[in-house]
Short mmCIF file of C-alpha atoms in Angstrom, two decimals:
data_model
loop_
_atom_site.label_atom_id
_atom_site.label_comp_id
_atom_site.label_asym_id
_atom_site.label_seq_id
_atom_site.Cartn_x
_atom_site.Cartn_y
_atom_site.Cartn_z
CA VAL Y 1 27.73 92.67 59.67
CA ILE Y 2 25.36 93.05 56.82
CA ILE Y 3 22.45 92.32 59.04
CA ASP Y 4 23.72 94.77 61.64
CA LYS Y 5 23.83 97.51 58.97
CA LEU Y 6 20.42 96.56 57.58
CA ALA Y 7 18.94 96.69 61.04
CA ARG Y 8 20.44 100.06 61.70
CA VAL Y 9 19.10 101.52 58.52
CA LEU Y 10 15.70 99.88 58.99
CA GLN Y 11 15.37 101.19 62.49
CA ALA Y 12 16.16 104.74 61.28
CA LYS Y 13 16.13 105.84 64.86
CA GLN Y 14 15.04 109.34 65.58
CA ASP Y 15 15.51 108.88 69.32
CA LEU Y 16 17.29 112.29 69.65
CA ALA Y 17 14.60 114.15 67.63
CA GLY Y 18 14.43 117.86 68.71
CA LYS Y 19 17.22 117.66 71.24
CA GLN Y 20 19.75 120.39 71.21
CA ILE Y 21 23.25 118.80 71.53
CA LEU Y 22 26.51 120.73 71.76
CA ILE Y 23 29.67 118.65 70.96
CA THR Y 24 33.19 119.71 71.22
CA ALA Y 25 35.84 118.13 68.90
CA GLY Y 26 39.68 118.28 68.26
CA GLY Y 27 42.63 119.41 70.37
CA THR Y 28 43.11 122.98 71.45
CA ARG Y 29 46.27 124.84 70.45
CA GLU Y 30 47.84 127.15 72.88
CA ALA Y 31 50.27 129.65 71.35
CA VAL Y 32 53.87 129.85 72.53
CA ASP Y 33 54.60 132.60 69.84
CA PRO Y 34 53.10 133.28 66.44
CA VAL Y 35 54.63 130.04 64.94
CA ARG Y 36 54.83 127.62 67.78
CA PHE Y 37 52.16 126.17 69.89
CA LEU Y 38 51.45 123.53 72.50
CA GLY Y 39 49.06 121.02 71.02
CA ASN Y 40 47.75 117.44 71.61
CA ARG Y 41 47.12 114.53 69.38
CA SER Y 42 43.26 114.64 69.17
CA SER Y 43 42.27 114.41 65.53
CA GLY Y 44 38.67 115.47 66.13
CA LYS Y 45 37.34 112.24 64.45
CA MET Y 46 35.44 111.03 67.53
CA GLY Y 47 33.69 114.36 67.99
CA TYR Y 48 32.78 114.54 64.24
CA ALA Y 49 31.48 111.01 64.33
CA LEU Y 50 29.28 111.90 67.32
CA ALA Y 51 28.00 114.97 65.52
CA ALA Y 52 27.10 113.04 62.42
CA VAL Y 53 25.32 110.28 64.34
CA ALA Y 54 23.45 112.62 66.66
CA ALA Y 55 22.19 114.76 63.77
CA ARG Y 56 21.15 111.53 61.85
CA ARG Y 57 19.12 110.45 64.90
CA GLY Y 58 17.26 113.82 64.92
CA ALA Y 59 19.29 116.12 67.19
CA LYS Y 60 20.03 119.75 66.48
CA VAL Y 61 23.88 119.63 66.77
CA THR Y 62 26.30 122.43 67.29
CA LEU Y 63 29.94 121.43 66.92
CA VAL Y 64 32.63 123.52 68.54
CA SER Y 65 35.79 122.41 66.80
CA THR Y 66 39.43 123.15 66.52
CA VAL Y 67 39.93 121.08 63.34
CA SER Y 68 38.84 121.40 59.71
CA LEU Y 69 37.14 118.09 58.86
CA PRO Y 70 34.14 117.83 56.43
CA VAL Y 71 31.12 119.11 58.38
CA PRO Y 72 28.42 116.42 58.74
CA ALA Y 73 25.11 117.32 57.27
CA GLY Y 74 22.83 119.44 59.27
CA VAL Y 75 25.51 120.36 61.89
CA GLN Y 76 26.28 123.91 62.78
CA ILE Y 77 30.01 124.52 63.17
CA VAL Y 78 31.69 126.95 65.61
CA PRO Y 79 35.47 127.12 64.90
CA VAL Y 80 37.78 127.80 67.91
CA GLU Y 81 41.42 127.30 68.57
CA THR Y 82 42.41 127.65 72.22
CA ALA Y 83 41.02 126.44 75.53
CA LEU Y 84 39.71 129.86 76.43
CA GLU Y 85 37.90 130.30 73.10
CA MET Y 86 36.41 126.82 73.46
CA ARG Y 87 35.24 127.73 77.03
CA ASP Y 88 33.50 130.91 75.72
CA ALA Y 89 31.86 129.04 72.91
CA VAL Y 90 30.56 126.27 75.20
CA LEU Y 91 29.45 128.27 78.25
CA SER Y 92 27.64 131.02 76.11
CA ARG Y 93 25.50 128.19 74.57
CA PHE Y 94 25.10 126.05 77.68
CA ASN Y 95 21.60 127.33 78.79
CA ASP Y 96 20.15 126.51 75.47
CA VAL Y 97 21.18 122.89 75.15
CA ASP Y 98 19.93 119.61 76.45
CA VAL Y 99 23.13 117.66 76.13
CA VAL Y 100 26.89 118.51 76.06
CA ILE Y 101 29.39 115.95 74.82
CA LYS Y 102 32.92 117.03 75.49
CA ALA Y 103 34.85 114.94 73.02
CA ALA Y 104 37.64 117.66 72.55
CA ALA Y 105 40.97 117.30 74.25
CA VAL Y 106 41.37 120.65 75.95
CA ALA Y 107 44.92 121.67 76.92
CA ASP Y 108 45.23 121.60 80.73
CA TYR Y 109 47.86 124.36 80.60
CA ARG Y 110 48.78 127.32 78.36
CA PRO Y 111 51.80 129.44 78.09
CA VAL Y 112 51.64 132.27 80.66
CA ALA Y 113 52.88 134.83 78.18
CA PRO Y 114 52.60 133.99 74.49
CA GLN Y 115 55.18 136.07 72.57
CA ALA Y 116 54.07 138.45 69.85
CA GLN Y 117 57.10 137.76 67.80
CA LYS Y 118 58.77 134.57 66.88
CA ILE Y 119 61.17 133.53 69.64
CA LYS Y 120 64.67 133.39 68.20
CA LYS Y 121 66.95 130.57 69.37
CA HIS Y 122 69.87 131.74 71.32
CA ASP Y 123 70.31 129.62 74.48
CA GLU Y 124 70.97 125.98 74.68
CA HIS Y 125 68.03 125.72 77.13
CA LEU Y 126 64.62 127.41 77.17
CA THR Y 127 61.83 127.21 79.71
CA ILE Y 128 58.19 127.64 78.94
CA GLU Y 129 56.11 128.73 81.96
CA LEU Y 130 52.57 127.41 81.77
CA VAL Y 131 49.42 128.26 83.75
CA LYS Y 132 46.40 126.07 84.19
CA ASN Y 133 43.48 126.47 81.89
CA PRO Y 134 39.95 126.68 83.22
CA ASP Y 135 38.36 123.17 83.60
CA ILE Y 136 35.45 123.46 81.23
CA LEU Y 137 33.80 120.17 82.21
CA LYS Y 138 33.94 120.98 85.90
CA GLU Y 139 32.33 124.44 85.27
CA LEU Y 140 29.56 122.81 83.32
CA GLY Y 141 29.07 120.26 86.10
CA GLU Y 142 28.72 123.14 88.55
CA ARG Y 143 26.35 125.08 86.51
CA LYS Y 144 24.12 122.44 84.99
CA ARG Y 145 20.41 122.66 85.46
CA GLY Y 146 19.05 119.51 83.86
CA GLN Y 147 21.49 119.20 81.04
CA LEU Y 148 23.12 115.80 80.43
CA LEU Y 149 26.84 116.07 80.61
CA VAL Y 150 29.08 113.68 78.76
CA GLY Y 151 32.83 113.76 79.31
CA PHE Y 152 35.73 111.80 77.92
CA ALA Y 153 38.80 110.64 79.70
CA ALA Y 154 41.77 109.70 77.51
CA GLU Y 155 44.31 108.07 79.74
CA THR Y 156 47.58 106.23 79.34
CA HIS Y 157 47.51 104.44 82.69
CA GLU Y 158 45.11 103.68 85.52
CA VAL Y 159 42.33 104.41 83.05
CA GLU Y 160 39.50 103.10 85.13
CA ARG Y 161 40.49 104.91 88.34
CA PHE Y 162 41.01 108.27 86.56
CA ALA Y 163 37.76 107.90 84.66
CA GLN Y 164 35.68 107.10 87.82
CA GLU Y 165 37.35 110.08 89.66
CA LYS Y 166 36.59 112.42 86.73
CA LEU Y 167 32.98 111.20 86.56
CA GLN Y 168 32.39 112.04 90.29
CA LYS Y 169 34.53 115.27 90.53
CA LYS Y 170 33.07 116.89 87.41
CA ASN Y 171 29.52 115.95 88.19
CA ALA Y 172 29.18 114.34 84.79
CA ASP Y 173 26.43 111.97 83.81
CA LEU Y 174 28.34 109.81 81.41
CA LEU Y 175 31.96 109.36 81.11
CA ILE Y 176 33.61 107.79 78.15
CA ALA Y 177 36.98 106.29 79.00
CA ASN Y 178 39.63 105.20 76.63
CA ASP Y 179 43.19 103.91 76.99
CA VAL Y 180 45.02 105.82 74.31
CA ALA Y 181 48.24 103.82 75.01
CA GLN Y 182 46.40 100.84 73.28
CA PRO Y 183 46.86 100.32 69.48
CA GLY Y 184 43.90 101.40 67.47
CA VAL Y 185 42.47 103.40 70.40
CA GLY Y 186 41.92 107.10 70.65
CA PHE Y 187 43.98 109.76 68.94
CA GLY Y 188 44.21 109.86 65.12
CA THR Y 189 42.86 106.34 64.62
CA GLU Y 190 39.64 105.38 62.78
CA THR Y 191 38.70 103.04 65.62
CA ASN Y 192 38.21 103.32 69.29
CA GLN Y 193 37.61 101.13 72.34
CA VAL Y 194 35.83 102.76 75.20
CA THR Y 195 34.09 102.06 78.43
CA ILE Y 196 31.02 104.00 79.18
CA LEU Y 197 30.61 104.78 82.93
CA ASP Y 198 27.37 106.51 84.17
CA ARG Y 199 26.54 108.45 87.27
CA ASN Y 200 24.52 105.65 88.71
CA GLY Y 201 27.46 103.31 88.76
CA GLY Y 202 26.63 101.60 85.50
CA ARG Y 203 29.45 100.41 83.28
CA GLU Y 204 29.50 99.20 79.70
CA ASP Y 205 32.74 97.83 78.14
CA LEU Y 206 32.58 98.09 74.35
CA PRO Y 207 34.97 96.11 71.97
CA LEU Y 208 37.23 97.85 69.49
CA MET Y 209 35.00 99.27 66.82
CA SER Y 210 34.80 102.16 64.39
CA LYS Y 211 34.33 105.62 65.76
CA THR Y 212 30.89 105.79 64.08
CA GLU Y 213 29.88 102.62 65.94
CA VAL Y 214 31.22 104.09 69.20
CA ALA Y 215 29.22 107.12 68.53
CA GLU Y 216 26.07 105.14 67.93
CA ALA Y 217 26.58 103.42 71.29
CA ILE Y 218 27.06 106.71 73.05
CA CYS Y 219 24.03 108.22 71.51
CA THR Y 220 21.97 105.17 72.45
CA ARG Y 221 23.02 105.64 76.09
CA ILE Y 222 22.22 109.45 75.93
CA ALA Y 223 18.81 108.68 74.46
CA GLN Y 224 18.10 106.25 77.33
CA PHE Y 225 19.14 108.84 79.86
CA LEU Y 226 16.98 111.51 78.33
CA ARG Y 227 13.99 109.22 78.38
CA ASN Y 228 14.35 108.50 82.12
CA VAL M 1 47.45 134.55 32.87
CA ILE M 2 46.28 132.22 30.09
CA ILE M 3 49.33 132.92 27.99
CA ASP M 4 51.48 132.28 31.03
CA LYS M 5 49.82 128.97 31.64
CA LEU M 6 49.96 127.96 27.96
CA ALA M 7 53.65 128.95 27.91
CA ARG M 8 54.27 126.84 30.88
CA VAL M 9 52.66 123.78 29.45
CA LEU M 10 54.26 124.22 26.02
CA GLN M 11 57.69 124.46 27.55
CA ALA M 12 57.06 121.34 29.47
CA LYS M 13 60.35 121.99 31.21
CA GLN M 14 62.50 118.94 32.08
CA ASP M 15 65.23 121.24 33.46
CA LEU M 16 65.62 119.08 36.56
CA ALA M 17 65.84 115.80 34.65
CA GLY M 18 67.89 113.12 36.48
CA LYS M 19 68.56 115.37 39.53
CA GLN M 20 68.12 113.81 42.91
CA ILE M 21 66.35 116.27 45.10
CA LEU M 22 65.53 115.87 48.85
CA ILE M 23 62.71 118.02 50.14
CA THR M 24 61.49 118.37 53.80
CA ALA M 25 57.96 119.29 54.55
CA GLY M 26 55.65 120.09 57.51
CA GLY M 27 56.37 120.95 61.10
CA THR M 28 58.10 118.60 63.58
CA ARG M 29 56.25 117.59 66.62
CA GLU M 30 58.16 117.22 69.90
CA ALA M 31 56.51 115.16 72.49
CA VAL M 32 55.81 116.51 76.08
CA ASP M 33 54.05 113.26 76.99
CA PRO M 34 52.15 110.58 74.98
CA VAL M 35 49.29 113.04 74.46
CA ARG M 36 50.80 116.51 74.21
CA PHE M 37 53.35 118.01 72.04
CA LEU M 38 55.19 121.17 71.03
CA GLY M 39 54.34 121.92 67.42
CA ASN M 40 54.26 124.62 64.85
CA ARG M 41 51.99 125.95 62.25
CA SER M 42 53.65 124.61 59.16
CA SER M 43 51.06 122.84 57.02
CA GLY M 44 53.50 121.08 54.70
CA LYS M 45 51.78 122.57 51.57
CA MET M 46 54.85 124.48 50.45
CA GLY M 47 57.05 121.40 50.65
CA TYR M 48 54.48 119.24 48.79
CA ALA M 49 54.11 121.92 46.12
CA LEU M 50 57.87 121.81 45.64
CA ALA M 51 57.93 118.08 45.46
CA ALA M 52 55.19 118.04 42.77
CA VAL M 53 56.87 120.70 40.65
CA ALA M 54 60.33 119.23 40.93
CA ALA M 55 59.04 115.80 39.99
CA ARG M 56 57.15 117.13 37.03
CA ARG M 57 60.21 118.84 35.84
CA GLY M 58 62.17 115.57 35.85
CA ALA M 59 63.81 115.32 39.30
CA LYS M 60 63.82 112.18 41.41
CA VAL M 61 62.31 113.43 44.50
CA THR M 62 62.40 112.23 48.06
CA LEU M 63 60.15 113.99 50.45
CA VAL M 64 60.80 113.72 54.14
CA SER M 65 57.48 114.76 55.73
CA THR M 66 55.72 115.08 59.11
CA VAL M 67 52.28 115.52 57.53
CA SER M 68 49.74 113.24 55.60
CA LEU M 69 48.94 115.04 52.43
CA PRO M 70 48.32 113.37 49.06
CA VAL M 71 51.84 112.26 47.79
CA PRO M 72 52.61 113.81 44.37
CA ALA M 73 53.04 111.35 41.46
CA GLY M 74 56.57 109.90 41.39
CA VAL M 75 57.63 111.18 44.74
CA GLN M 76 59.21 108.84 47.35
CA ILE M 77 57.86 109.70 50.74
CA VAL M 78 59.78 109.27 54.15
CA PRO M 79 57.52 109.84 57.11
CA VAL M 80 59.03 111.40 60.22
CA GLU M 81 57.76 113.21 63.21
CA THR M 82 60.43 114.81 65.36
CA ALA M 83 63.40 117.00 64.58
CA LEU M 84 65.76 114.25 65.53
CA GLU M 85 64.01 111.80 63.15
CA MET M 86 64.03 114.39 60.42
CA ARG M 87 67.78 114.98 60.92
CA ASP M 88 68.53 111.25 60.59
CA ALA M 89 66.39 110.94 57.48
CA VAL M 90 68.07 113.88 55.80
CA LEU M 91 71.73 113.29 56.81
CA SER M 92 71.62 109.63 55.95
CA ARG M 93 70.65 110.48 52.37
CA PHE M 94 72.69 113.61 51.86
CA ASN M 95 75.69 112.13 50.05
CA ASP M 96 73.35 110.74 47.31
CA VAL M 97 71.56 113.93 46.43
CA ASP M 98 72.17 117.04 44.22
CA VAL M 99 69.84 119.36 45.98
CA VAL M 100 68.27 119.66 49.41
CA ILE M 101 65.24 122.00 49.97
CA LYS M 102 64.38 122.46 53.58
CA ALA M 103 60.81 123.63 53.49
CA ALA M 104 59.92 121.95 56.80
CA ALA M 105 59.69 124.02 60.01
CA VAL M 106 61.81 122.21 62.43
CA ALA M 107 61.35 122.81 66.11
CA ASP M 108 64.31 124.69 67.52
CA TYR M 109 63.80 123.12 70.89
CA ARG M 110 62.34 119.86 72.32
CA PRO M 111 61.34 118.96 75.88
CA VAL M 112 64.43 117.67 77.84
CA ALA M 113 62.48 114.75 79.26
CA PRO M 114 59.32 113.69 77.49
CA GLN M 115 57.14 111.77 79.96
CA ALA M 116 56.13 108.12 79.24
CA GLN M 117 52.76 108.65 80.93
CA LYS M 118 50.26 111.47 80.45
CA ILE M 119 51.04 114.30 82.87
CA LYS M 120 48.24 114.87 85.36
CA LYS M 121 47.14 118.35 86.18
CA HIS M 122 47.82 119.25 89.80
CA ASP M 123 49.58 122.52 90.15
CA GLU M 124 48.39 125.85 89.00
CA HIS M 125 51.68 126.33 87.29
CA LEU M 126 53.82 124.02 85.22
CA THR M 127 57.19 124.47 83.57
CA ILE M 128 58.48 122.69 80.49
CA GLU M 129 62.25 122.55 80.24
CA LEU M 130 63.46 122.61 76.65
CA VAL M 131 66.80 121.82 75.02
CA LYS M 132 68.04 123.01 71.62
CA ASN M 133 67.52 120.67 68.65
CA PRO M 134 70.36 120.20 66.25
CA ASP M 135 70.42 122.73 63.44
CA ILE M 136 70.02 120.51 60.38
CA LEU M 137 70.47 123.25 57.81
CA LYS M 138 73.75 124.31 59.50
CA GLU M 139 75.07 120.65 59.58
CA LEU M 140 74.24 120.32 55.82
CA GLY M 141 76.03 123.58 55.20
CA GLU M 142 79.18 122.29 56.97
CA ARG M 143 79.10 118.83 55.23
CA LYS M 144 78.09 119.69 51.71
CA ARG M 145 80.29 118.79 48.86
CA GLY M 146 78.77 120.24 45.72
CA GLN M 147 75.10 119.79 46.88
CA LEU M 148 72.91 122.82 46.31
CA LEU M 149 71.37 123.84 49.59
CA VAL M 150 68.08 125.66 49.74
CA GLY M 151 66.72 126.96 53.11
CA PHE M 152 63.62 128.74 54.25
CA ALA M 153 63.19 131.53 56.75
CA ALA M 154 59.76 132.06 58.16
CA GLU M 155 59.93 135.25 60.22
CA THR M 156 57.52 137.67 61.82
CA HIS M 157 59.72 140.68 62.03
CA GLU M 158 63.10 141.99 60.51
CA VAL M 159 62.53 139.36 57.78
CA GLU M 160 65.23 140.43 55.52
CA ARG M 161 68.03 140.85 58.10
CA PHE M 162 67.26 137.42 59.57
CA ALA M 163 67.12 135.78 56.24
CA GLN M 164 70.45 137.31 54.99
CA GLU M 165 72.06 136.17 58.31
CA LYS M 166 70.70 132.69 57.83
CA LEU M 167 71.83 132.43 54.28
CA GLN M 168 75.44 133.30 55.37
CA LYS M 169 75.59 131.38 58.65
CA LYS M 170 74.19 128.21 57.32
CA ASN M 171 76.32 128.25 54.16
CA ALA M 172 73.09 127.83 52.06
CA ASP M 173 72.98 128.64 48.35
CA LEU M 174 69.45 129.91 48.16
CA LEU M 175 67.32 131.24 50.96
CA ILE M 176 63.58 131.60 50.65
CA ALA M 177 62.35 134.33 53.05
CA ASN M 178 58.75 134.88 53.98
CA ASP M 179 56.99 137.11 56.39
CA VAL M 180 54.50 134.84 57.98
CA ALA M 181 52.84 137.74 59.87
CA GLN M 182 51.44 138.93 56.58
CA PRO M 183 47.88 137.75 55.56
CA GLY M 184 48.03 134.99 52.81
CA VAL M 185 51.70 134.36 53.52
CA GLY M 186 53.26 131.19 54.90
CA PHE M 187 51.60 128.68 57.31
CA GLY M 188 48.53 126.93 56.37
CA THR M 189 47.60 129.24 53.45
CA GLU M 190 47.30 128.20 49.81
CA THR M 191 49.37 131.23 48.74
CA ASN M 192 52.75 132.60 49.59
CA GLN M 193 54.86 135.71 49.04
CA VAL M 194 58.60 135.13 49.21
CA THR M 195 61.87 136.75 48.48
CA ILE M 196 64.54 134.49 47.09
CA LEU M 197 68.10 135.34 48.20
CA ASP M 198 71.15 133.69 46.69
CA ARG M 199 74.68 133.25 47.91
CA ASN M 200 75.98 135.67 45.26
CA GLY M 201 73.97 138.55 46.74
CA GLY M 202 71.10 138.15 44.15
CA ARG M 203 67.57 138.89 45.32
CA GLU M 204 64.24 138.28 43.69
CA ASP M 205 61.03 139.63 45.21
CA LEU M 206 58.04 137.66 44.10
CA PRO M 207 54.40 138.86 44.38
CA LEU M 208 51.70 136.97 46.29
CA MET M 209 50.99 133.86 44.33
CA SER M 210 49.91 130.25 44.70
CA LYS M 211 52.32 127.82 46.43
CA THR M 212 52.62 125.92 43.14
CA GLU M 213 53.67 129.09 41.42
CA VAL M 214 56.25 129.85 44.15
CA ALA M 215 57.45 126.34 43.76
CA GLU M 216 57.87 126.89 39.99
CA ALA M 217 59.95 130.05 40.64
CA ILE M 218 62.12 128.27 43.22
CA CYS M 219 62.69 125.31 40.85
CA THR M 220 63.69 127.75 38.05
CA ARG M 221 66.35 129.24 40.27
CA ILE M 222 67.62 125.85 41.30
CA ALA M 223 67.87 124.76 37.64
CA GLN M 224 69.80 127.93 36.91
CA PHE M 225 72.21 127.27 39.68
CA LEU M 226 72.68 123.58 38.65
CA ARG M 227 73.52 124.66 35.08
CA ASN M 228 76.24 127.12 36.23
#
């Protein structure tokens, strides 16, 4: 471990020098009313780890984030809350970047009609009508002109099948799959265990490691892709 | 302000000495599936401020909390996530306490049938069926035998009417009302502006102040009630 760390410091890789990288982090919140929202368990830690590592390796990083974690050195932060806000923040910057890493967990659905006032409880049952949010990764896949597109798939079952499907359907270049049903993996944890799939059929299974180590591995794959 | 602070330190009030106080803090999360949940904007800061102040003034404090903030000195923490877990944690301790302060924002409704696997997005629309959660404050009001019951009402409109109604209906002794639609008030902020209503028709309007100062004011009213 010590040798690993030493090696990492001595290398002092700048393999992302000058690259513009946009990273999304956290989970979006979709308002039901001024008090209640539909959320998800993404803590933002994976996205912040990626931002810190990419910046350290020389990239100019913009972090579109729903959470308030300490901002890594040299990273420009763009705070957002909802899926629609995240979409605007990402699409408006897409033409200017080399890489997009979509580490955020974007709500697939939002309430059709968020209430302006707090909903009072009267009835024994209540129904929330939801409508699909735009699929940001898919839009990026359709619009991309040379940008490298890195997606995440957080699944609880049939992880590999869903991740492979997502990689193809969204026209992504790299897809980071994790099984968030496993202990120590994904949401809220300090560690993660991922499989990196690429558009050429490549596959790298990483062991359980810290989110910073996962970020290093992902950045290494990105740097390889950018060189080719 | 300095004289105020000096006075507070010199007093070194122990007016809650030996009292058992149960405080709830944060917002409950009601699972839709393993990834998504219905949440609310309570940060837990008001409940944690109350726990810190009550403990400093001599109370034995149990804090039933949905959030991970630094635990104040001398406070016993009971972590929970859902409304049903919070209900169990509070009711099972109710007979042993002198005061309950319900600062948490408990979800009024939870999904009828949380899914064991992550819901895949297929349809343009989706409906979540909710069922009412038990009303913990009301249950406490029905069961109380001498305990002092302090409720909160976070409203966005008709604040006073709803707060007065809540005080009566729930058989509470003190009701702390705040208008969370005002800037600097309520969820997520460091400050709060509340009105303290009591069961005898008393009413105290406090200015915008820090949550610690609000906690001091609430503890002072609690100590007065306990003396009488």
